[in-house]
mmCIF file of C-alpha atoms in Angstrom:
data_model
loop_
_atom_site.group_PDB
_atom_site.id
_atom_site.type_symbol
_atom_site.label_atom_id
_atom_site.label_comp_id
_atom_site.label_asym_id
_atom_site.label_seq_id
_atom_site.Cartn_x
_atom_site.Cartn_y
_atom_site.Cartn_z
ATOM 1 C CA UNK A 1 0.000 0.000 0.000
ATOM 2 C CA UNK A 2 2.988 2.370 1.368
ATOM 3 C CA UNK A 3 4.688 1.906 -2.337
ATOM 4 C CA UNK A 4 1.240 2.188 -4.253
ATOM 5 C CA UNK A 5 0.999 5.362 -2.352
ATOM 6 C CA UNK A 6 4.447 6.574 -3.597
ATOM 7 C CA UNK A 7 3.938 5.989 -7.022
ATOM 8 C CA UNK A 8 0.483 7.858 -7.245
ATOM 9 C CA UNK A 9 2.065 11.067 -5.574
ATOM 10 C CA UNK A 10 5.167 10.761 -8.248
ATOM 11 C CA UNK A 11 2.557 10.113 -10.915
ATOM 12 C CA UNK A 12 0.952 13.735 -9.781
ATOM 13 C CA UNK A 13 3.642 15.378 -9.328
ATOM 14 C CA UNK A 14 5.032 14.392 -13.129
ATOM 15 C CA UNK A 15 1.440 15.003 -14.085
ATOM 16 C CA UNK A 16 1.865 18.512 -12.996
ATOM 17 C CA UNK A 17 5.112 19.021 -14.440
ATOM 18 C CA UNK A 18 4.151 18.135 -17.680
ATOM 19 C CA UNK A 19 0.658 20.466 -17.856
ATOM 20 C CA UNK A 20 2.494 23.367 -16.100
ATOM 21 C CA UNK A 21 3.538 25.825 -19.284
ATOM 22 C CA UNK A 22 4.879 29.416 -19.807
ATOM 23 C CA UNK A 23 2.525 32.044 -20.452
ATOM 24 C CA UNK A 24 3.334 35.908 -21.053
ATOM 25 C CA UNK A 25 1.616 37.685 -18.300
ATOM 26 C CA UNK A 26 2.287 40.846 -18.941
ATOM 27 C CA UNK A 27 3.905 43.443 -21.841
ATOM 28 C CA UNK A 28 5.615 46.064 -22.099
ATOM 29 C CA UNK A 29 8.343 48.749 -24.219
ATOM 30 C CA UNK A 30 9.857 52.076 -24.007
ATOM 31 C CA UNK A 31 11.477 54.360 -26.878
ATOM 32 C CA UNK A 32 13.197 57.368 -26.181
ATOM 33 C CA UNK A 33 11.501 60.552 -27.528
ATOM 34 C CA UNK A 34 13.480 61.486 -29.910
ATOM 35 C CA UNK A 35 13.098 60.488 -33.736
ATOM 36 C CA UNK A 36 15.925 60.408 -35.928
ATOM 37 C CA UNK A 37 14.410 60.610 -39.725
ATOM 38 C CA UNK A 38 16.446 59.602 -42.964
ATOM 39 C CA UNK A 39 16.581 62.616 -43.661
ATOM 40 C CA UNK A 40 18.183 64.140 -40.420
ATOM 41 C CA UNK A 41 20.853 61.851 -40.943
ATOM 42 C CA UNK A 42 22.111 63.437 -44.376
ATOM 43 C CA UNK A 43 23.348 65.957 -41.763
ATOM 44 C CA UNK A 44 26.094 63.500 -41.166
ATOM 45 C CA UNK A 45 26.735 61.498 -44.408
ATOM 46 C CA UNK A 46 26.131 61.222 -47.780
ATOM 47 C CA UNK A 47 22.777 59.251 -48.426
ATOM 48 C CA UNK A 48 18.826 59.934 -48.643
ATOM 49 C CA UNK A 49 15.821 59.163 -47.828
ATOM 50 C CA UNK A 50 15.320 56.978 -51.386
ATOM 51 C CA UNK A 51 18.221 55.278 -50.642
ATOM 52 C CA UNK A 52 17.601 53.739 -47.006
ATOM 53 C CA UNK A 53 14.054 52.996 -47.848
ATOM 54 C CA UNK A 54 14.984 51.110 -50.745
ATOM 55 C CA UNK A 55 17.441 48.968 -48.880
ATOM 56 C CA UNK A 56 15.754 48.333 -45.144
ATOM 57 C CA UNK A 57 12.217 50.135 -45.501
ATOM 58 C CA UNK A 58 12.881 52.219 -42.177
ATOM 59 C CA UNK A 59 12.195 56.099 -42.322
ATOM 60 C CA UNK A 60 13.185 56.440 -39.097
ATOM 61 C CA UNK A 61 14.509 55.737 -35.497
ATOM 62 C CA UNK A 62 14.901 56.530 -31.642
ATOM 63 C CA UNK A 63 17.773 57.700 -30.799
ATOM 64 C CA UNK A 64 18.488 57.909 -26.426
ATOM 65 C CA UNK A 65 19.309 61.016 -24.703
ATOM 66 C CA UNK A 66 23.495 61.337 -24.424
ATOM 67 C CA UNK A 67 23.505 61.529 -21.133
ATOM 68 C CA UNK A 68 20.197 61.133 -19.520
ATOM 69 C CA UNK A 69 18.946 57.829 -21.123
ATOM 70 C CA UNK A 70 20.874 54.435 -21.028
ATOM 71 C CA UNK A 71 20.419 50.572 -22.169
ATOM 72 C CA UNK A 72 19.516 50.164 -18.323
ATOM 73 C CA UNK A 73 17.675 53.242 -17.736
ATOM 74 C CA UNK A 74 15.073 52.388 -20.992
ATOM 75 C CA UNK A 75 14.951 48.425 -19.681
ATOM 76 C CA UNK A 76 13.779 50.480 -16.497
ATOM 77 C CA UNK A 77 10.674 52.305 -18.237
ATOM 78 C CA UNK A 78 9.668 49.162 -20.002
ATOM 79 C CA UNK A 79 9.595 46.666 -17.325
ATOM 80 C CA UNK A 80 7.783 48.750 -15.391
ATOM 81 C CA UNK A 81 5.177 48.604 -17.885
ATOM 82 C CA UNK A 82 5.323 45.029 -18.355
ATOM 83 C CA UNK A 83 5.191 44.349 -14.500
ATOM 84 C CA UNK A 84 2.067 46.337 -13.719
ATOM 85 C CA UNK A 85 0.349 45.022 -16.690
ATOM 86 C CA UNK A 86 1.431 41.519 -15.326
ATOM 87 C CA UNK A 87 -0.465 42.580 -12.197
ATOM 88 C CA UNK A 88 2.624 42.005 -9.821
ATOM 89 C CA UNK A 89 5.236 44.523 -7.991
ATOM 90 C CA UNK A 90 9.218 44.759 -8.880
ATOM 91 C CA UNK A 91 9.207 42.672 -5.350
ATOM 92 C CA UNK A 92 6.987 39.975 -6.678
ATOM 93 C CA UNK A 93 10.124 39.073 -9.521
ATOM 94 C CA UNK A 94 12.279 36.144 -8.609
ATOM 95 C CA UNK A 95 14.603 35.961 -11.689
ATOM 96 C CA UNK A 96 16.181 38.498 -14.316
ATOM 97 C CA UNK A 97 17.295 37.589 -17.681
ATOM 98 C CA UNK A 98 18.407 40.654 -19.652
ATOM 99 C CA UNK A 99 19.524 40.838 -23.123
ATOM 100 C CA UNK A 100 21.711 43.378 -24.929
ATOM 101 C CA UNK A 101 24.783 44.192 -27.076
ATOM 102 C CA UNK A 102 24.920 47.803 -26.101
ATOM 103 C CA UNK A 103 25.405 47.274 -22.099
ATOM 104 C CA UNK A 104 26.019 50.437 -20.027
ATOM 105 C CA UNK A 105 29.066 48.637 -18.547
ATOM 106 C CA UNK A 106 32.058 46.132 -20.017
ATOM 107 C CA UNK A 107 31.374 44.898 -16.660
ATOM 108 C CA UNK A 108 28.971 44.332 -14.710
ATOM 109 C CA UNK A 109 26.384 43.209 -16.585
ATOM 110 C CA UNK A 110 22.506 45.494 -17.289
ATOM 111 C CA UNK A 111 20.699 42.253 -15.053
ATOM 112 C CA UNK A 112 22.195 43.911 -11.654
ATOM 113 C CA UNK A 113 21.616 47.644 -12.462
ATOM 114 C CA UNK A 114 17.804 46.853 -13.458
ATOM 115 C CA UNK A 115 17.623 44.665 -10.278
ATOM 116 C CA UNK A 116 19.445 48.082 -8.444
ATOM 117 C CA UNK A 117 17.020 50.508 -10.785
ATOM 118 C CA UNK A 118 13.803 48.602 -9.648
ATOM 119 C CA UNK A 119 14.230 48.977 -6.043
ATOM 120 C CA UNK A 120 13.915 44.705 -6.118
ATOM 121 C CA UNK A 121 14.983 44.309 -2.720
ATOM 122 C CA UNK A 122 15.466 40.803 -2.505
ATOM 123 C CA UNK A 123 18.692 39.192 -3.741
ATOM 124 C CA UNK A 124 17.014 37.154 -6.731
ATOM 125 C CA UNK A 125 19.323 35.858 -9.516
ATOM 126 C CA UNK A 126 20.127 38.188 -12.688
ATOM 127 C CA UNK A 127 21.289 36.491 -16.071
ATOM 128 C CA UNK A 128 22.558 38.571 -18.525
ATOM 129 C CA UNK A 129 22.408 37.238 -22.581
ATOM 130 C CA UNK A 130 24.587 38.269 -24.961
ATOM 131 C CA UNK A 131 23.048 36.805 -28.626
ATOM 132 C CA UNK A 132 22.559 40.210 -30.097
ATOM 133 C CA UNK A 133 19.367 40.320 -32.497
ATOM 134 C CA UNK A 134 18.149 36.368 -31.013
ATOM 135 C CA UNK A 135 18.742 37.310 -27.742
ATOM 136 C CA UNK A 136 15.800 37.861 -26.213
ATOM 137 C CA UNK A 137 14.351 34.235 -28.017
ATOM 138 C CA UNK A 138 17.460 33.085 -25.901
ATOM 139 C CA UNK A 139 16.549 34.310 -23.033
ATOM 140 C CA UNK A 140 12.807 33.443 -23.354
ATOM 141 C CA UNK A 141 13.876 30.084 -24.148
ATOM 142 C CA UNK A 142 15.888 29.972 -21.072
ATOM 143 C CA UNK A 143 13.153 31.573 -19.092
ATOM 144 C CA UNK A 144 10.850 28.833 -20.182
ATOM 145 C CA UNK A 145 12.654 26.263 -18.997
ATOM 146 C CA UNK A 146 13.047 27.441 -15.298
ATOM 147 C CA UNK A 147 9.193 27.873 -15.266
ATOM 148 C CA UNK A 148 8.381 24.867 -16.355
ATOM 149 C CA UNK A 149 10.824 23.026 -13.751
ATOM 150 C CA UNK A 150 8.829 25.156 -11.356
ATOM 151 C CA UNK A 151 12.203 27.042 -10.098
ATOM 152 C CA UNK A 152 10.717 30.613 -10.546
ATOM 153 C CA UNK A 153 7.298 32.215 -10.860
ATOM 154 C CA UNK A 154 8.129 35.590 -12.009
ATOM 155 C CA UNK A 155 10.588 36.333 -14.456
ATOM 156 C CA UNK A 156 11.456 39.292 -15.754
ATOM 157 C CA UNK A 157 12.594 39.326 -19.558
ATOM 158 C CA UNK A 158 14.371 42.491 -21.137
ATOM 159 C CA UNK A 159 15.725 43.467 -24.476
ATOM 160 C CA UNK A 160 17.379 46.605 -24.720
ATOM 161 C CA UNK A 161 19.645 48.739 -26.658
ATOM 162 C CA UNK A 162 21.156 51.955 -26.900
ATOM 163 C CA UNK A 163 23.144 51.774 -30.334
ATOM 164 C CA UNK A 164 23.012 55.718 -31.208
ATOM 165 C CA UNK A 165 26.247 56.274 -28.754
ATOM 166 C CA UNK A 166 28.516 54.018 -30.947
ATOM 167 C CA UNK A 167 27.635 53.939 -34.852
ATOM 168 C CA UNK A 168 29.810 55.660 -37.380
ATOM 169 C CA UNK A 169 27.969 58.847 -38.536
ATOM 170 C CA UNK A 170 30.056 59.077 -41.020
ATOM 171 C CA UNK A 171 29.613 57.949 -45.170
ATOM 172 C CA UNK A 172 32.024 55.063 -44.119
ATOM 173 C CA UNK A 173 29.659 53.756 -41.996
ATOM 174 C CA UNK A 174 25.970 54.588 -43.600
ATOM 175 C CA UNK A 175 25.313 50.977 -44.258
ATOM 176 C CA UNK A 176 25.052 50.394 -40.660
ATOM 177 C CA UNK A 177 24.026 53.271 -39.202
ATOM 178 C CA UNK A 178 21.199 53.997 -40.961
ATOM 179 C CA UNK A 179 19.982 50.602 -39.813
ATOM 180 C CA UNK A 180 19.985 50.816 -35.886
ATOM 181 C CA UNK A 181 17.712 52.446 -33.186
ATOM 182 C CA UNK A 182 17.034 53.046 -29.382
ATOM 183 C CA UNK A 183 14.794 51.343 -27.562
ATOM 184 C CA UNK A 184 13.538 48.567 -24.908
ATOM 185 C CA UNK A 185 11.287 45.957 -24.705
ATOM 186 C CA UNK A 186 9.889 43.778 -21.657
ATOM 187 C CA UNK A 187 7.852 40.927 -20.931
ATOM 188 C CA UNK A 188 7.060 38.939 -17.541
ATOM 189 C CA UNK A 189 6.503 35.445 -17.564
ATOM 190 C CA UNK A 190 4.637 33.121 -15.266
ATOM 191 C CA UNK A 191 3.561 29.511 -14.903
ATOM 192 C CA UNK A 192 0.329 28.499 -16.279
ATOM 193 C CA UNK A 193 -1.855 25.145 -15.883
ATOM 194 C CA UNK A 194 -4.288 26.491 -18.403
ATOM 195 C CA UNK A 195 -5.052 23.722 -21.174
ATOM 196 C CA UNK A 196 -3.483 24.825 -24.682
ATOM 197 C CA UNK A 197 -2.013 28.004 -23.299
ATOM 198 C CA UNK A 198 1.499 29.563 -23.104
ATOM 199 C CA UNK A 199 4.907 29.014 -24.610
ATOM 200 C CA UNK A 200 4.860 25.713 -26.590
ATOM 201 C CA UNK A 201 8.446 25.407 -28.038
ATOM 202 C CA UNK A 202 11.357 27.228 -28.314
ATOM 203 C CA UNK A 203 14.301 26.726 -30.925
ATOM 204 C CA UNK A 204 17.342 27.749 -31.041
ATOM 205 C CA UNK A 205 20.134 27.248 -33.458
ATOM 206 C CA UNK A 206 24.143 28.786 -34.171
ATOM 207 C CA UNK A 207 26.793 28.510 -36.819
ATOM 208 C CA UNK A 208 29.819 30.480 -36.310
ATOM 209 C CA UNK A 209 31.583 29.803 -39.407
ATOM 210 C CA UNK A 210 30.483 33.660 -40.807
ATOM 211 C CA UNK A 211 30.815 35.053 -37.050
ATOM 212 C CA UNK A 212 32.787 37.898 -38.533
ATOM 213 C CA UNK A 213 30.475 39.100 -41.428
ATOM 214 C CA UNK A 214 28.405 41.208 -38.478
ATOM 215 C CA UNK A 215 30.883 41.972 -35.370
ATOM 216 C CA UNK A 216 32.423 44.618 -33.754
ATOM 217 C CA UNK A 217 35.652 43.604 -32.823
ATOM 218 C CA UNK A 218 36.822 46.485 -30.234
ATOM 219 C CA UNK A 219 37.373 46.751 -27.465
ATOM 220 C CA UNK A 220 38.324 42.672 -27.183
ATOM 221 C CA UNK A 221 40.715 39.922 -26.204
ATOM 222 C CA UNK A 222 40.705 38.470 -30.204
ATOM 223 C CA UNK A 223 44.340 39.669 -30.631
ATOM 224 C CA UNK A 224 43.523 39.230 -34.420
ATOM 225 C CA UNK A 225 43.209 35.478 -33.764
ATOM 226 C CA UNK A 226 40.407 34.298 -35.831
ATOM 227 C CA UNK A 227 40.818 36.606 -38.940
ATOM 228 C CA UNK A 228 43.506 36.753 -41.350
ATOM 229 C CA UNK A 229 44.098 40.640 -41.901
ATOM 230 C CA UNK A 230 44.319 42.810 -38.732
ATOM 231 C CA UNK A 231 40.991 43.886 -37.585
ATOM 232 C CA UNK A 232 42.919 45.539 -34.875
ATOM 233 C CA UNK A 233 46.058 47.608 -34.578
ATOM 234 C CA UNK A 234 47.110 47.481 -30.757
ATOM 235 C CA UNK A 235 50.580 48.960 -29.684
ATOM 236 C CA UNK A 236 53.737 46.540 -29.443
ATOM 237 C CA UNK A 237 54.232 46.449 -26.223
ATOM 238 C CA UNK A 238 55.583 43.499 -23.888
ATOM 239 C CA UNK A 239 52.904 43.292 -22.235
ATOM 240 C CA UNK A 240 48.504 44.707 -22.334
ATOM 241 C CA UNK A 241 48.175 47.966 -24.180
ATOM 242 C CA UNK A 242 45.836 45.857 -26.317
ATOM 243 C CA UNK A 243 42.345 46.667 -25.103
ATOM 244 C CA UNK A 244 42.311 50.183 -27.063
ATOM 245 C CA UNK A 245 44.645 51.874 -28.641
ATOM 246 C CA UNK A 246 44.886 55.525 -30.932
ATOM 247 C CA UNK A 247 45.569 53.497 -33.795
ATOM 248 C CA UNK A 248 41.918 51.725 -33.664
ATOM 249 C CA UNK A 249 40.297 54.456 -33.383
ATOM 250 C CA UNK A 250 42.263 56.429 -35.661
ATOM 251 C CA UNK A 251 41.495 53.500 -38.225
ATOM 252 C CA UNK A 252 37.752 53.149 -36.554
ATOM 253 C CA UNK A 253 38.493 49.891 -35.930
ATOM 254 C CA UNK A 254 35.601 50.433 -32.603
ATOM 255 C CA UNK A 255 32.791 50.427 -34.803
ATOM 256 C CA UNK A 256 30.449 47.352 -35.961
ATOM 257 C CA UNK A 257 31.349 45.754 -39.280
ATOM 258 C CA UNK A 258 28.606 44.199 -41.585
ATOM 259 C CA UNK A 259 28.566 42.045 -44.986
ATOM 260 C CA UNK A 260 24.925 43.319 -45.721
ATOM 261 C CA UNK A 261 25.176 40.602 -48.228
ATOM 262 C CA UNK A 262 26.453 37.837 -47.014
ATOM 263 C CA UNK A 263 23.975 38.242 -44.145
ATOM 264 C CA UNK A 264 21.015 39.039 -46.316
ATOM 265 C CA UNK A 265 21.539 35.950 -48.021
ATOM 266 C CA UNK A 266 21.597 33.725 -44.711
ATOM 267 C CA UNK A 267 18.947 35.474 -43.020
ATOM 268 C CA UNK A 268 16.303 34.543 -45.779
ATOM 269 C CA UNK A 269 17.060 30.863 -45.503
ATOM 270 C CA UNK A 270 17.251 30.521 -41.796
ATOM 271 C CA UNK A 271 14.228 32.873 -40.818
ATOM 272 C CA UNK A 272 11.626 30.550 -42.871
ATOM 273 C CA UNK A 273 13.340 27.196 -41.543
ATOM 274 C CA UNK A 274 13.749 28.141 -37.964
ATOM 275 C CA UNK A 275 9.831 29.414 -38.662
ATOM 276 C CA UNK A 276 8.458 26.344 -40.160
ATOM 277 C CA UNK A 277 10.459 23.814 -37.358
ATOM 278 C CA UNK A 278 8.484 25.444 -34.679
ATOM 279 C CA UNK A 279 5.432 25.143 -36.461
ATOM 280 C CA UNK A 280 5.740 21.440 -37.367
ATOM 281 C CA UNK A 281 6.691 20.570 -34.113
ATOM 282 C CA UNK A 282 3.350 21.376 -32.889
ATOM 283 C CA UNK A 283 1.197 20.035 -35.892
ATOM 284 C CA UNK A 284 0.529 23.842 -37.223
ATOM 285 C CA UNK A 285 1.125 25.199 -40.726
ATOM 286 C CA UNK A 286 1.899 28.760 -41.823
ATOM 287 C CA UNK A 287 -1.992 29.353 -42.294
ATOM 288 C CA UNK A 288 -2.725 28.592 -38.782
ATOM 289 C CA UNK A 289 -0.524 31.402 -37.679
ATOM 290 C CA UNK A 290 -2.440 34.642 -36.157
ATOM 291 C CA UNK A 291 0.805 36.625 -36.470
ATOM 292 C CA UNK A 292 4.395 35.952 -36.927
ATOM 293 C CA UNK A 293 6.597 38.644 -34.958
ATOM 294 C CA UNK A 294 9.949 38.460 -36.487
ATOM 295 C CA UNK A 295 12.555 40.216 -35.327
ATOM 296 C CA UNK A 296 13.055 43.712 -37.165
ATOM 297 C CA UNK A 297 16.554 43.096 -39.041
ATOM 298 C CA UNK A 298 15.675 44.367 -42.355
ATOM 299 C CA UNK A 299 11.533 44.939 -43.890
ATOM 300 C CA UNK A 300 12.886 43.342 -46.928
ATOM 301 C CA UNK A 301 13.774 40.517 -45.596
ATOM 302 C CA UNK A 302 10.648 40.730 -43.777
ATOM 303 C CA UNK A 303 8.673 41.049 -46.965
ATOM 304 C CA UNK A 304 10.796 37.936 -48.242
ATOM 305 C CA UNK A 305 9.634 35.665 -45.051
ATOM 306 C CA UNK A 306 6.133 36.367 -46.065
ATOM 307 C CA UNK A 307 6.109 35.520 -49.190
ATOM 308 C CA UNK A 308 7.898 31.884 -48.728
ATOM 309 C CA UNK A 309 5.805 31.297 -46.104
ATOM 310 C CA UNK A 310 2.638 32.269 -47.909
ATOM 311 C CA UNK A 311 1.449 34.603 -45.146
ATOM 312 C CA UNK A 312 -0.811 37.830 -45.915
ATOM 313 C CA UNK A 313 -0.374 40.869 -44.104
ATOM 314 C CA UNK A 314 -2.371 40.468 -41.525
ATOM 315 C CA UNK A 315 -0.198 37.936 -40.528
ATOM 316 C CA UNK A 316 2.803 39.411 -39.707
ATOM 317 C CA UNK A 317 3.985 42.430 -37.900
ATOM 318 C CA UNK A 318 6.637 44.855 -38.681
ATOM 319 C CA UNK A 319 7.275 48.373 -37.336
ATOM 320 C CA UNK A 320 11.294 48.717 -38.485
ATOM 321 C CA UNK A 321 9.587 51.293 -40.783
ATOM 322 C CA UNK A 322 9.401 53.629 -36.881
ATOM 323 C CA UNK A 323 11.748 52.182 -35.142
ATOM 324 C CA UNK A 324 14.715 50.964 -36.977
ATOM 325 C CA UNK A 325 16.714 47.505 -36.004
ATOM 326 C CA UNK A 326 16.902 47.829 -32.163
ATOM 327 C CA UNK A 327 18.351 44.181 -32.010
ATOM 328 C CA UNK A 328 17.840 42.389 -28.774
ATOM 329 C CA UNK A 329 15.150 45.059 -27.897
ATOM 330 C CA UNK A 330 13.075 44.452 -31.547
ATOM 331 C CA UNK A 331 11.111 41.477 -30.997
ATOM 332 C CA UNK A 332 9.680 42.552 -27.682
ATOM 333 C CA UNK A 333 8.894 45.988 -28.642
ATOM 334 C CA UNK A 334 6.612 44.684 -31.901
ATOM 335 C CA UNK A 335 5.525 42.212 -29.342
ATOM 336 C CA UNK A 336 4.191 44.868 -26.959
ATOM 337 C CA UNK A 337 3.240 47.161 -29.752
ATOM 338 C CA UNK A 338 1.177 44.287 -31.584
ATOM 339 C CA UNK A 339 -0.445 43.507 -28.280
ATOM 340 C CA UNK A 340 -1.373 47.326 -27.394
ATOM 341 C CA UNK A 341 -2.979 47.270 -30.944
ATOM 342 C CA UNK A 342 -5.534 44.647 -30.692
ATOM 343 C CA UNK A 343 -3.615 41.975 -32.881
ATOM 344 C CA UNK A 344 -2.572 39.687 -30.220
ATOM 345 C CA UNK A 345 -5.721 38.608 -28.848
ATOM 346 C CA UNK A 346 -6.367 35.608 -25.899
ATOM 347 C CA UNK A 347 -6.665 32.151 -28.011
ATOM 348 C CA UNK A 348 -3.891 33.920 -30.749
ATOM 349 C CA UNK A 349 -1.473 31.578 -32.379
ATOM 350 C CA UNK A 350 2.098 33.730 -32.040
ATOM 351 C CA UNK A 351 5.385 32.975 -33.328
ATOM 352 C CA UNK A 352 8.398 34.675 -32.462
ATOM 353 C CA UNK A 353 11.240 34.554 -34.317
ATOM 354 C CA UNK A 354 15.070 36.464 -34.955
ATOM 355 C CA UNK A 355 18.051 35.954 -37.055
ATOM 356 C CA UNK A 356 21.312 37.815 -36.429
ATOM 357 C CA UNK A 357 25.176 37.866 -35.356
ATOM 358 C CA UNK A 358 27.125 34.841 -34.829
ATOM 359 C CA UNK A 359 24.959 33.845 -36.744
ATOM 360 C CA UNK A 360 22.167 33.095 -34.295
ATOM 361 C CA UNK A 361 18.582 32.779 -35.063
ATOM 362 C CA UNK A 362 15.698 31.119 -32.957
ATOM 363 C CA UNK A 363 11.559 30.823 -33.023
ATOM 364 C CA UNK A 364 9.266 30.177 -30.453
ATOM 365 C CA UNK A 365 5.370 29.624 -30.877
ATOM 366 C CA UNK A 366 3.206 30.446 -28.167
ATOM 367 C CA UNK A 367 -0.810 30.160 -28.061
ATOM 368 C CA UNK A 368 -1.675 33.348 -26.150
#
């Protein structure tokens, strides 16, 4: 009887294990109040409005305060949001995975300052996710799986950026620049029992063979190992003077460096496949999707997603045309936006999905 006994309680407990799934309880964003239009930035460098439209389809961008506005301080605004709309206090948080490429410090990492910024008074654990444009389906994939083990109840998810304080304004560096805005997104997750509801699969793939076609190389520790002409010119000295020198800036070697091309070309392949695994891994097909939220790299290869995937417009989401590429920050901002909208709906079939440096790219489906 004793062993009977044991076996039925370990037969509930799996039982509620295996119904116990993520949902998103709450949304939330923040861009800074400045707009940066195509136009503005002929101020700086030879190119138009006709000619960044008809290579990205943005018009314009947030760019942060100097001074006043950081990667931490918009993560701030727009978890705020997210947490009230989740219906809990900063307090009520347990766990904080923040993504970024555009931290406010080499070190420490954004997850402590937002913990500091929040007033969370409680020493809770603070992960911080460095996968650039896929970062924050990294970190939601991450979140997921402490939910689901029942280790936390309230996690707080954040992708943020603050590129504007280290682009090239410059015609050398157009390409790029014209590409990247401010901004923050934020989402807070929590375990639900509900039947058909919540996160339900995450995917997550890397191949590093191109890591250098999107980078930025300085500051680093690289010592021009993986790359056969100089990407950085450090002074010959017997020993550190490596970390930044004159001559890297001088040659602005400490700005990000991108084969448009090259990653173009991947980004079209990978988007659709990471896309289509997450929805035959739950039995769906592209025509059962509500909307597909794809992270805001480029609207043309946006416009390309749709079409392979058959979707209509209805069915997928872009606002790179406001907001520019904010990278780890992009996917939770059109999230939040969508949401605030009316297009994500209770019942909604979601997907998520990003493609970016390293290369990196992930999906995740969720039934709101």
């Amino acid at each position: 009887m004793r062993i009977n006994y044991l076996i039925h309680l370990l037969f509930l407990s799996f039982k509620g294990t295996h119904m116990k799934k993520t949902k998103i309880a709450g949304v939330g964003m923040y861009v800074p109040s400045k707009v940066v239009t195509n136009h503005d930035l002929t101020k700086y460098m030879d190119t138009s409005d006709e000619w960044i439209t008809e290579r990205t389809g943005i018009k314009e961008r947030r760019y942060a305060h100097r001074t006043e506005e950081t990667t931490t301080t918009m993560a701030v605004e727009a978890s705020r949001q997210a947490i009230e709309r989740a219906g809990v206090t900063p307090n009520d948080i347990d766990f904080i995975i923040f993504a970024t490429l555009s931290p406010d410090y080499y070190f420490p990492g954004c997850g402590v300052l937002l913990q500091r910024a929040l007033n969370i008074t409680t020493e809770i654990g603070a992960l911080d996710v460095r996968n650039q444009c896929s970062g924050f389906l990294y970190g939601l994939s991450v979140a997921d799986q402490f939910i689901k083990s029942g280790m936390y109840k309230n996690i707080l998810l954040v992708g943020s950026e603050k590129h504007s304080f280290g682009l090239d304004f410059s015609t050398r560096g157009r390409a790029i620049t014209a590409i990247f805005g401010d901004g923050a997104g934020a989402v807070v997750l929590q375990p639900t029992e509900e039947e058909g509801k919540g996160i339900l699969s995450t995917h997550l793939h890397s191949d590093g063979l191109q890591a250098e076609e999107l980078a930025m190389f300085n500051p680093g520790t690289h010592a021009n190992h993986w790359v056969q002409e100089p990407v950085a010119d450090f002074d010959d000295a017997e020993i550190a003077n490596m970390f930044m020198s004159h001559q890297m800036i001088d040659k602005a070697q400490n700005f990000p460096v991108m084969n448009g091309q090259a990653v173009f070309k991947r980004a079209i392949v990978k988007f659709p496949e990471v896309i289509h695994e997450a929805l035959n891994h739950n039995g769906y097909t592209p025509g059962d999707l509500d909307l597909l939220i794809p992270h805001q790299a480029n609207l043309r290869i946006s416009q390309h997603v749709q079409k392979v995937l058959g979707l209509n417009d209805d069915q997928v989401f872009n606002n790179i045309q406001k907001f520019g590429n904010t990278t780890a920050a992009s996917v939770p901002i059109a999230l939040c936006e969508a949401w605030e909208e009316g297009r994500v709906k209770p019942g909604n079939l979601i997907c998520l999905a990003a493609f970016g440096s390293g290369f990196t790219w992930g999906s995740a489906l969720i039934r709101w």
